[in-house]
mmCIF file with all atom_site columns, C-alpha atoms in Angstrom:
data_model
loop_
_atom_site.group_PDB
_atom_site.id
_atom_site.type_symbol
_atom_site.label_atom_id
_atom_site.label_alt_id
_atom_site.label_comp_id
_atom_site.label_asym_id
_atom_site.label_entity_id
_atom_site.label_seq_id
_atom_site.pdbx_PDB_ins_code
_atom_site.Cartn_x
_atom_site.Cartn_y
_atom_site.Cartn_z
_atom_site.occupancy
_atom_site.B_iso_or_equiv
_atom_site.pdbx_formal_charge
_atom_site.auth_seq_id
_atom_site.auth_comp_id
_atom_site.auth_asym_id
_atom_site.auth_atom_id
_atom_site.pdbx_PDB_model_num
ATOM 1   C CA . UNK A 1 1   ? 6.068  3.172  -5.887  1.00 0.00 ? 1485 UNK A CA 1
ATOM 2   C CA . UNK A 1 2   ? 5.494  5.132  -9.149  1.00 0.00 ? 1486 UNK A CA 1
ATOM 3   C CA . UNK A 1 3   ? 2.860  7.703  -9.619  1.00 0.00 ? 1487 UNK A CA 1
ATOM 4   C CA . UNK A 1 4   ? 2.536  9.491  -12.677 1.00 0.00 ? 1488 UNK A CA 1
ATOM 5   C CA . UNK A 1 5   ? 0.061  12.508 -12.930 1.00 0.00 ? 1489 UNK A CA 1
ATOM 6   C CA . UNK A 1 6   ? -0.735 14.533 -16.447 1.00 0.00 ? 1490 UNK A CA 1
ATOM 7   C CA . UNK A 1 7   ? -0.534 18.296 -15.766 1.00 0.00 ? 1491 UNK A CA 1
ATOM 8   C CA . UNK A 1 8   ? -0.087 21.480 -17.807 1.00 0.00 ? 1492 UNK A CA 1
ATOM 9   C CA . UNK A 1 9   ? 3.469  22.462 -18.510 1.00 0.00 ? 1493 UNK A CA 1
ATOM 10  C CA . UNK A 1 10  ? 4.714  25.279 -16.866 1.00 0.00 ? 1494 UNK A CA 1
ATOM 11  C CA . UNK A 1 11  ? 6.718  26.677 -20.033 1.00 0.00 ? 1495 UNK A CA 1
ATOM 12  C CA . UNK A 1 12  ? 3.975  25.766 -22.932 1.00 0.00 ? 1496 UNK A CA 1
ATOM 13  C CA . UNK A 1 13  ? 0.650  24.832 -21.363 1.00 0.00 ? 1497 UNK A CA 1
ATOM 14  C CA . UNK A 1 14  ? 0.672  21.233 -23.184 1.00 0.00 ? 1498 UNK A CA 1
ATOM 15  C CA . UNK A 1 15  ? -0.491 18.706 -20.944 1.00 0.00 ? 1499 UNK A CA 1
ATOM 16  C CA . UNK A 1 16  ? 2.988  16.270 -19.976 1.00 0.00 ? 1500 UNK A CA 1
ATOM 17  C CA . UNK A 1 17  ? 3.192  13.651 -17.601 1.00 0.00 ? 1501 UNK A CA 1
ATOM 18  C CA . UNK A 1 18  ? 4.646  14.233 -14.220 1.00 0.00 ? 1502 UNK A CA 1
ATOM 19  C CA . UNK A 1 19  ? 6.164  11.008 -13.263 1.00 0.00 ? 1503 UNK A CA 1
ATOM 20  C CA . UNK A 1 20  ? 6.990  10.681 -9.263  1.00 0.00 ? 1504 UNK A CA 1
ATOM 21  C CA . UNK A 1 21  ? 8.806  7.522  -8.024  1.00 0.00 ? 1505 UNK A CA 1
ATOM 22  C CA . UNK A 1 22  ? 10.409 6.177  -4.237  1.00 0.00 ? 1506 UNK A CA 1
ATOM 23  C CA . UNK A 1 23  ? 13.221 4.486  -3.989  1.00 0.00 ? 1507 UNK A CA 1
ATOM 24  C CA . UNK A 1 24  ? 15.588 3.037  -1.624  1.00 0.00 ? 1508 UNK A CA 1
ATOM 25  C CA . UNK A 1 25  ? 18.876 3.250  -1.166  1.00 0.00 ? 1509 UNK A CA 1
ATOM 26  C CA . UNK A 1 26  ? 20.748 1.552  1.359   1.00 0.00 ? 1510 UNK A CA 1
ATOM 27  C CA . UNK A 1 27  ? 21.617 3.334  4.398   1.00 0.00 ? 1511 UNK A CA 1
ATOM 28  C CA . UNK A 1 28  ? 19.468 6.267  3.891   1.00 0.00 ? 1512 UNK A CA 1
ATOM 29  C CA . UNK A 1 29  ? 15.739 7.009  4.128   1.00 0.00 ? 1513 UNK A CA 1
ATOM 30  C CA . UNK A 1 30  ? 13.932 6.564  0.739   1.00 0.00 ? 1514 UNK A CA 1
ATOM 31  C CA . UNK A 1 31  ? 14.011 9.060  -1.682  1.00 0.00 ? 1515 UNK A CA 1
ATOM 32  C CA . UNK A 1 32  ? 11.410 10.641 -4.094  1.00 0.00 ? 1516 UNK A CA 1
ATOM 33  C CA . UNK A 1 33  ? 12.362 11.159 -7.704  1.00 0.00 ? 1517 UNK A CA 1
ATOM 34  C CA . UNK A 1 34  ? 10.367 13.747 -9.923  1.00 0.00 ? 1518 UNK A CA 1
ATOM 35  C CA . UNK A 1 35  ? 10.858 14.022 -13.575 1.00 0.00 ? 1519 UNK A CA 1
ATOM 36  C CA . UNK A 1 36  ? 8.991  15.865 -16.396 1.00 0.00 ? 1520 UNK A CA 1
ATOM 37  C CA . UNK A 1 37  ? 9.977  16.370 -20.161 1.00 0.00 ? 1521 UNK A CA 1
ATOM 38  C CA . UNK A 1 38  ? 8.161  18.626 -23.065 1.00 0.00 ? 1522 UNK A CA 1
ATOM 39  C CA . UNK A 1 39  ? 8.167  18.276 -25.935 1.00 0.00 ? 1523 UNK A CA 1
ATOM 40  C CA . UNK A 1 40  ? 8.850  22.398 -25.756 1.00 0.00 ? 1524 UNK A CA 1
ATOM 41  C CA . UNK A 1 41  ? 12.147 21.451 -24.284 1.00 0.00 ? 1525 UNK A CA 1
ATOM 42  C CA . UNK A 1 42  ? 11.329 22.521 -20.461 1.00 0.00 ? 1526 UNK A CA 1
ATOM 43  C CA . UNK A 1 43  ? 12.476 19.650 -18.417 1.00 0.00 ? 1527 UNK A CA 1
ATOM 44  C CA . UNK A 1 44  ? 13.077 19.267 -14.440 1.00 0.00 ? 1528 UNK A CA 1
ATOM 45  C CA . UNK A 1 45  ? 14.747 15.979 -12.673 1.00 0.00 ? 1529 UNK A CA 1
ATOM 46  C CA . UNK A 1 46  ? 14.608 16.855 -8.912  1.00 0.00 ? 1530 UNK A CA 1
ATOM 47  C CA . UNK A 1 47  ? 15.393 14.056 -6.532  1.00 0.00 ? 1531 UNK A CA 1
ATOM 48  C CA . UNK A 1 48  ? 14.145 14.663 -2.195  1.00 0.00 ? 1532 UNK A CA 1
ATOM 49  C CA . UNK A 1 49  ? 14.974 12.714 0.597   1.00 0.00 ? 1533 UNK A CA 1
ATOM 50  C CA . UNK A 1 50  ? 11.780 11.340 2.595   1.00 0.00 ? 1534 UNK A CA 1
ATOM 51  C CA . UNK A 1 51  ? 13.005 11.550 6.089   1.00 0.00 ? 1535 UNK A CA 1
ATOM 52  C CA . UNK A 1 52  ? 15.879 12.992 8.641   1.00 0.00 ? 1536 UNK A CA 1
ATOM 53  C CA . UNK A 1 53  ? 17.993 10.735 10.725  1.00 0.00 ? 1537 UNK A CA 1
ATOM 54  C CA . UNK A 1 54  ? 20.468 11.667 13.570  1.00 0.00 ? 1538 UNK A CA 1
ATOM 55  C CA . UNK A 1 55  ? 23.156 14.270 12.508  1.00 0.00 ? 1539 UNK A CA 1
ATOM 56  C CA . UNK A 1 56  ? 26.218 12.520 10.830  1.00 0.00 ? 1540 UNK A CA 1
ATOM 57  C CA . UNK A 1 57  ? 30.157 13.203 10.326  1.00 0.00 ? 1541 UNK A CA 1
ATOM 58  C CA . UNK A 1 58  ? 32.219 10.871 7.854   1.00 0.00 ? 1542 UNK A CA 1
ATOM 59  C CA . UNK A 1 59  ? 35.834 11.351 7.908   1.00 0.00 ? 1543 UNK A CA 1
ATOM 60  C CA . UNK A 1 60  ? 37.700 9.538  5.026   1.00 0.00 ? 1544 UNK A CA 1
ATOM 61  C CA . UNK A 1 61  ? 41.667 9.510  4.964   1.00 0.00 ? 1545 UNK A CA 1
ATOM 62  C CA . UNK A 1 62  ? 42.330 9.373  1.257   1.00 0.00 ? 1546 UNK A CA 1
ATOM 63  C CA . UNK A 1 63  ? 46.213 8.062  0.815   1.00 0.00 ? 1547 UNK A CA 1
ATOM 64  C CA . UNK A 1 64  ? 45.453 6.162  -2.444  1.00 0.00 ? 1548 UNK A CA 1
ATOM 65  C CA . UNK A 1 65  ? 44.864 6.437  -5.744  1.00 0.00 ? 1549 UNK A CA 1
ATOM 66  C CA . UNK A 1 66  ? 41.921 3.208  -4.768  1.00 0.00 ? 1550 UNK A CA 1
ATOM 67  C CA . UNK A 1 67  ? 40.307 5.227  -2.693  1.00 0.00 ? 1551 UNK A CA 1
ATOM 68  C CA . UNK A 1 68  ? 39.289 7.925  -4.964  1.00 0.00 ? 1552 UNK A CA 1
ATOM 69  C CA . UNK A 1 69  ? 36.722 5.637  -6.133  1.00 0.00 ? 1553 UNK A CA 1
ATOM 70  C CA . UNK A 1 70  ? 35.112 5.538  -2.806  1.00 0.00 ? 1554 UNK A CA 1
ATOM 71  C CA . UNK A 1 71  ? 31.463 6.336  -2.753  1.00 0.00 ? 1555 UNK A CA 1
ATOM 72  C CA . UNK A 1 72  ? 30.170 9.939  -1.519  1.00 0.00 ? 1556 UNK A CA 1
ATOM 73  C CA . UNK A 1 73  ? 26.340 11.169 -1.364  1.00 0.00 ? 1557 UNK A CA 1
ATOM 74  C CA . UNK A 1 74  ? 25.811 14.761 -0.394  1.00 0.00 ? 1558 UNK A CA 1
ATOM 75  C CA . UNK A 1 75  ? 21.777 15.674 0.499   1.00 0.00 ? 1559 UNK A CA 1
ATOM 76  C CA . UNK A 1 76  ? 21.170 19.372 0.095   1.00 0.00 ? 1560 UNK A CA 1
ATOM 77  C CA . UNK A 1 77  ? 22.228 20.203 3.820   1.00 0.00 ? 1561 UNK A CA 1
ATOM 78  C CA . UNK A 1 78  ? 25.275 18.303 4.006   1.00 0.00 ? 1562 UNK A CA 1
ATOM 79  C CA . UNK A 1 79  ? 28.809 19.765 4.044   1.00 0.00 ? 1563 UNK A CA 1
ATOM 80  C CA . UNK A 1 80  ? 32.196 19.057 2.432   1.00 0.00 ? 1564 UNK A CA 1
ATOM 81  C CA . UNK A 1 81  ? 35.465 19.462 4.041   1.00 0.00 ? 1565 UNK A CA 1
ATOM 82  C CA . UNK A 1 82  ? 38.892 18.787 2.877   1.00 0.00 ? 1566 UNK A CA 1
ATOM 83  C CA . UNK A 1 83  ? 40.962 20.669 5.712   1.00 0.00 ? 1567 UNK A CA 1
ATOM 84  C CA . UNK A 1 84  ? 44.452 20.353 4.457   1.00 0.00 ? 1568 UNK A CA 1
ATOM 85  C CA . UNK A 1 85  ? 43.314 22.487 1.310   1.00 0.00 ? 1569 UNK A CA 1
ATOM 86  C CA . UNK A 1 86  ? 41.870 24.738 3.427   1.00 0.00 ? 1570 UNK A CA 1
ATOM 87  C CA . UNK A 1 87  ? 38.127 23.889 1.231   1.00 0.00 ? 1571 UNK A CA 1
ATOM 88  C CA . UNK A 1 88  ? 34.715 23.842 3.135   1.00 0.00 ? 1572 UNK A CA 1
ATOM 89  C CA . UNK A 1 89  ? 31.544 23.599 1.127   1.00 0.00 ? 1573 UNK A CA 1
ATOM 90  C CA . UNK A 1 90  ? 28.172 24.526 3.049   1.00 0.00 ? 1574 UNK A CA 1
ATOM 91  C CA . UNK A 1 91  ? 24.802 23.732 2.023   1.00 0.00 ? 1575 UNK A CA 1
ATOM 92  C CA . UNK A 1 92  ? 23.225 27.070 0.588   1.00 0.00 ? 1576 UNK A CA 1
ATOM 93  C CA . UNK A 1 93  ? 19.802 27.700 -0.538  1.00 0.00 ? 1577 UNK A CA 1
ATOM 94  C CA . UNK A 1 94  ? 20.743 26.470 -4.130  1.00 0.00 ? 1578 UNK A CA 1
ATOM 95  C CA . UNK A 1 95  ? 22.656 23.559 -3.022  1.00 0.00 ? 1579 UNK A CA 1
ATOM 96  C CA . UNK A 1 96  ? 22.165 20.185 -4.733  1.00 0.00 ? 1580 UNK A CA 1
ATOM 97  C CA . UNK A 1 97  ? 22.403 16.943 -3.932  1.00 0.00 ? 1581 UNK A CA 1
ATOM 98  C CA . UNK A 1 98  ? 24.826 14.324 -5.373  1.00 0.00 ? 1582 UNK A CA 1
ATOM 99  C CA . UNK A 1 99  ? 25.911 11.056 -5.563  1.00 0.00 ? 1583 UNK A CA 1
ATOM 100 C CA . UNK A 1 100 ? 29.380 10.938 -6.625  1.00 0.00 ? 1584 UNK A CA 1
ATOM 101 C CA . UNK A 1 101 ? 33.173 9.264  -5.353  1.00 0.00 ? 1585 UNK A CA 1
ATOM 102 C CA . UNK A 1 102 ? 35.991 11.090 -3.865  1.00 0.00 ? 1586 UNK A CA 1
ATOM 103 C CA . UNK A 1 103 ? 37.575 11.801 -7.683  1.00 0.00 ? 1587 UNK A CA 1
ATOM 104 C CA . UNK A 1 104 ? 34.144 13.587 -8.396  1.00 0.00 ? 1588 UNK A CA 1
ATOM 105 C CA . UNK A 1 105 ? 34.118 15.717 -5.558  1.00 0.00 ? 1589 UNK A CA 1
ATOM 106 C CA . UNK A 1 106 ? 37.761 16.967 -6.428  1.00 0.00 ? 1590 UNK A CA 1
ATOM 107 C CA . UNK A 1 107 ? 36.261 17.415 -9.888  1.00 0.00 ? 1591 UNK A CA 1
ATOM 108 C CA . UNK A 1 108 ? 33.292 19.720 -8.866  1.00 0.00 ? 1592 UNK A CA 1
ATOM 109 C CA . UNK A 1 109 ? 35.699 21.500 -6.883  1.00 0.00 ? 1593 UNK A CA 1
ATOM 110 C CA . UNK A 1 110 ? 38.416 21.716 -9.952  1.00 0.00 ? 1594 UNK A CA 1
ATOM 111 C CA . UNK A 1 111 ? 34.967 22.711 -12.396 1.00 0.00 ? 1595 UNK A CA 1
ATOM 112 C CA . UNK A 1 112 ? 34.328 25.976 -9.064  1.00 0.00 ? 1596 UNK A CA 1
ATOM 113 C CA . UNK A 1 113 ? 38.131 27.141 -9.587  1.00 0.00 ? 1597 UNK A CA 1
ATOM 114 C CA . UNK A 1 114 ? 38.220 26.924 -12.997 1.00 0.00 ? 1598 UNK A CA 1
ATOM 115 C CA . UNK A 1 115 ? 35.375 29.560 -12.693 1.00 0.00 ? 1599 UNK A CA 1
ATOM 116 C CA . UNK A 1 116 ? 37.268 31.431 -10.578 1.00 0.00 ? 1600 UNK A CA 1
ATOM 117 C CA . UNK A 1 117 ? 40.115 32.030 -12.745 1.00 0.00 ? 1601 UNK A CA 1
ATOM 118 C CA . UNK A 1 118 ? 37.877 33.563 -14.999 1.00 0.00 ? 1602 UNK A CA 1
ATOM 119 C CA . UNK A 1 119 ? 37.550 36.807 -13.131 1.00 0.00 ? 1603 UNK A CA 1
ATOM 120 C CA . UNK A 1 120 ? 40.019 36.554 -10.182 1.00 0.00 ? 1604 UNK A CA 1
ATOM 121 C CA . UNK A 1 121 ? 43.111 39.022 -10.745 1.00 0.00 ? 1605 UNK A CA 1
ATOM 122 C CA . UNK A 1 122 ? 46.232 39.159 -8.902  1.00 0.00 ? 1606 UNK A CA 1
ATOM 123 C CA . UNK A 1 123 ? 46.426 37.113 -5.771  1.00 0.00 ? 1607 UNK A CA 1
ATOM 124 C CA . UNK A 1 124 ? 43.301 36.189 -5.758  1.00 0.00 ? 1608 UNK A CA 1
ATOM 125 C CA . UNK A 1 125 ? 44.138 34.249 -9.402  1.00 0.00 ? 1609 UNK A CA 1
ATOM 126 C CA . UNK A 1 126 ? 47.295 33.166 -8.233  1.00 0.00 ? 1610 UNK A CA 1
ATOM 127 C CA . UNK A 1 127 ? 45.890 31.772 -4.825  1.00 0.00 ? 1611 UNK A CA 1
ATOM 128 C CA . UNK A 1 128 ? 43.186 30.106 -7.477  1.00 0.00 ? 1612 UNK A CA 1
ATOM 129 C CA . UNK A 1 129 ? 45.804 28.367 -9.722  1.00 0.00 ? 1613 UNK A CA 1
ATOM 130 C CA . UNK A 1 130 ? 47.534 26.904 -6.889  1.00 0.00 ? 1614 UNK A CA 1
ATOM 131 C CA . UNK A 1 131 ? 44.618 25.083 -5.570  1.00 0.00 ? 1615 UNK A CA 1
ATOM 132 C CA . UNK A 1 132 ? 43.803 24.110 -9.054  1.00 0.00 ? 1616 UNK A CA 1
ATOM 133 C CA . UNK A 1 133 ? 47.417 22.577 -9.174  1.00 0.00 ? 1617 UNK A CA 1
ATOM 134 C CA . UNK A 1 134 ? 46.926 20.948 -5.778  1.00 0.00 ? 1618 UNK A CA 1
ATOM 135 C CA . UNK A 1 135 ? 43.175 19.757 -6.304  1.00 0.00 ? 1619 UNK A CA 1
ATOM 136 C CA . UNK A 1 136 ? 44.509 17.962 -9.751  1.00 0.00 ? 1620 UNK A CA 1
ATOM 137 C CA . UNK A 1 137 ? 47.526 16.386 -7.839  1.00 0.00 ? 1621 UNK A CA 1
ATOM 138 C CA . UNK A 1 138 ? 45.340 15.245 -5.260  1.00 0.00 ? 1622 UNK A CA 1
ATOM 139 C CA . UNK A 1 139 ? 42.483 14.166 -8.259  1.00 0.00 ? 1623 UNK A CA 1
ATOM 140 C CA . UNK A 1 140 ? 45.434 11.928 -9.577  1.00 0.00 ? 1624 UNK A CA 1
ATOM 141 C CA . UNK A 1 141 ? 46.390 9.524  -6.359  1.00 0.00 ? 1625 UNK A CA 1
ATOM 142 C CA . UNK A 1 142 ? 49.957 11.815 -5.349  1.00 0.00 ? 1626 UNK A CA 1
ATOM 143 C CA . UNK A 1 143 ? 48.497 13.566 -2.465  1.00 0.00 ? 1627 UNK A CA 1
ATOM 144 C CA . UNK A 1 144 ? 46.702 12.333 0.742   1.00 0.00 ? 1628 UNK A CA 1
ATOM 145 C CA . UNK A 1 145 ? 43.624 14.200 2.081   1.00 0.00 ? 1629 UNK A CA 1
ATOM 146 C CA . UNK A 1 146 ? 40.761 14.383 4.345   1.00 0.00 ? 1630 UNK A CA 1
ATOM 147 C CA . UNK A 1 147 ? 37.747 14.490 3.512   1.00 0.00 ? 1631 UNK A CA 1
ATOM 148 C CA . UNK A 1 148 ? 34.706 15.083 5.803   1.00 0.00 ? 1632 UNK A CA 1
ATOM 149 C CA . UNK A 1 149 ? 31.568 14.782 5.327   1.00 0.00 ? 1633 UNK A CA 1
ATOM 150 C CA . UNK A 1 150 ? 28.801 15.833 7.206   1.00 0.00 ? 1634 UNK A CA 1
ATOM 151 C CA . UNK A 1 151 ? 24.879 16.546 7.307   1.00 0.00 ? 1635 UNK A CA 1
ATOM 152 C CA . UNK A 1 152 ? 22.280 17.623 10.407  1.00 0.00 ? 1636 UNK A CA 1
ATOM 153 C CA . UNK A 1 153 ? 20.087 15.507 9.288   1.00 0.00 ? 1637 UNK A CA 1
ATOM 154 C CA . UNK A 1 154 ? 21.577 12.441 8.459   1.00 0.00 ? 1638 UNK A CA 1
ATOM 155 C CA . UNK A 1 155 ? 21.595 11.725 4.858   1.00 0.00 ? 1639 UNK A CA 1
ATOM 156 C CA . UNK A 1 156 ? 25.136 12.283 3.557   1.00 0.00 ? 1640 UNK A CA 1
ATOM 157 C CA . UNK A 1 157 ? 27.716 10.284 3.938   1.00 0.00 ? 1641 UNK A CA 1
ATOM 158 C CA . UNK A 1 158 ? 30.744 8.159  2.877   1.00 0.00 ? 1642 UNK A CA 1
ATOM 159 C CA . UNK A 1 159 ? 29.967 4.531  1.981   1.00 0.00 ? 1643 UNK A CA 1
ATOM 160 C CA . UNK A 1 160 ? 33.379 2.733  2.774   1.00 0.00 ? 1644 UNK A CA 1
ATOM 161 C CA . UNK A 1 161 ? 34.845 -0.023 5.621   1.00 0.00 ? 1645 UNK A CA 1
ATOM 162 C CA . UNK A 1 162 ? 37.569 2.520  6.184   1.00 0.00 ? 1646 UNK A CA 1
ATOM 163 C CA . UNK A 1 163 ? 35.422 5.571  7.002   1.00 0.00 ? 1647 UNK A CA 1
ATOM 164 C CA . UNK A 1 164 ? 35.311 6.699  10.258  1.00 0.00 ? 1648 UNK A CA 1
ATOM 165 C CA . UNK A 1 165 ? 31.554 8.056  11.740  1.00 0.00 ? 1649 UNK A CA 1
ATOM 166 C CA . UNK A 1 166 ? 31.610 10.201 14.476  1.00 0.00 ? 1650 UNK A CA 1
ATOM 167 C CA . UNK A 1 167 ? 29.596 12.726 16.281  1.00 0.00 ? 1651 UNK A CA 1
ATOM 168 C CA . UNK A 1 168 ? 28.232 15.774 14.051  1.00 0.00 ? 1652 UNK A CA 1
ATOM 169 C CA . UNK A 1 169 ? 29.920 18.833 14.936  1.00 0.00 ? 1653 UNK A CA 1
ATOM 170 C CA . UNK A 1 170 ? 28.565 22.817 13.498  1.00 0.00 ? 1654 UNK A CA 1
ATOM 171 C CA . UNK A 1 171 ? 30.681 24.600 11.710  1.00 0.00 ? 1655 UNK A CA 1
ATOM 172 C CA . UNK A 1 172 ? 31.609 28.272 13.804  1.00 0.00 ? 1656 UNK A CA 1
ATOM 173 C CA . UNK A 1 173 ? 31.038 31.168 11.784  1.00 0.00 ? 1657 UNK A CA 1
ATOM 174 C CA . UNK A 1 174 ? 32.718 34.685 12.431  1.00 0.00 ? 1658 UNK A CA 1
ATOM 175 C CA . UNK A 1 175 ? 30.542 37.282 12.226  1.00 0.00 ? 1659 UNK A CA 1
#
């Protein structure tokens, strides 16, 4: 269903249209897309989920260069693990959602270090540029991971025959 609504923009005052649209996507409740452009230049794309489902946990074993093309959506609370890099992503109060593969996850992660590096001195820099090494290696097929995914209410996940759901399980924090 598409709705669009004329409203004053937030930046200029103009009236713009406010266009609001629900989708489906399979395996996942439907989603509800927002957009609005002015001519001023302000401009928001913000896409929600409609619903929760059960609590999820995908666990992908990535041994090929094939299965970094492997389809992965994050919703705003899910989480993204690769243990053997020692790399955990939590949803914050910023966090966005994405639809991606595993390549672009290793890429937002390689884009996060490269930020890094731009203050990080000393260990901390060195510590940085070995992850980027290892994050590129594993972005180009020569190094087998695991990645997890997971989300409390239901709507990440990985979209492959080969991964493996499971029960959700929280993430312990030390204080």
């Amino acid at each position: 269903m598409k709705r669009v609504i004329v409203a004053p923009c937030p930046n200029c005052s103009s009236d713009i249209e406010y266009i609001y649209q629900t989708e489906n996507i399979p395996y996942f409740p439907d989603i509800l897309i927002s957009s609005v452009v002015c001519d001023c230049g302000f401009k928001s794309v913000d896409v929600q989920i409609m619903g929760d489902t059960d609590p999820v946990r995908y666990t992908l074993s990535v041994e090929s260069e094939e299965d970094l093309s492997v389809r992965v959506i994050r919703s705003t609370g899910g989480s993204i693990e690769i243990p053997e890099l020692g790399i955990l992503v939590e949803p914050g109060p910023m966090c966005e959602g994405f639809i991606t593969n595993v390549e672009g996850v290793l890429y937002r992660f390689e884009n996060t270090i490269e930020g890094i590096l731009t203050w990080a001195e000393d260990e901390q820099r060195e510590n940085a540029e070995k992850l980027l090494d290892t994050l590129r290696k594993a972005r180009a097929g020569e190094i087998p991971f695991t990645l997890i995914v997971q989300d409390s209410c239901g709507n990440s996940g990985i979209v492959s025959d080969r991964a493996v759901k499971s029960d959700f399980i929280p993430y312990e924090h030390e204080d």
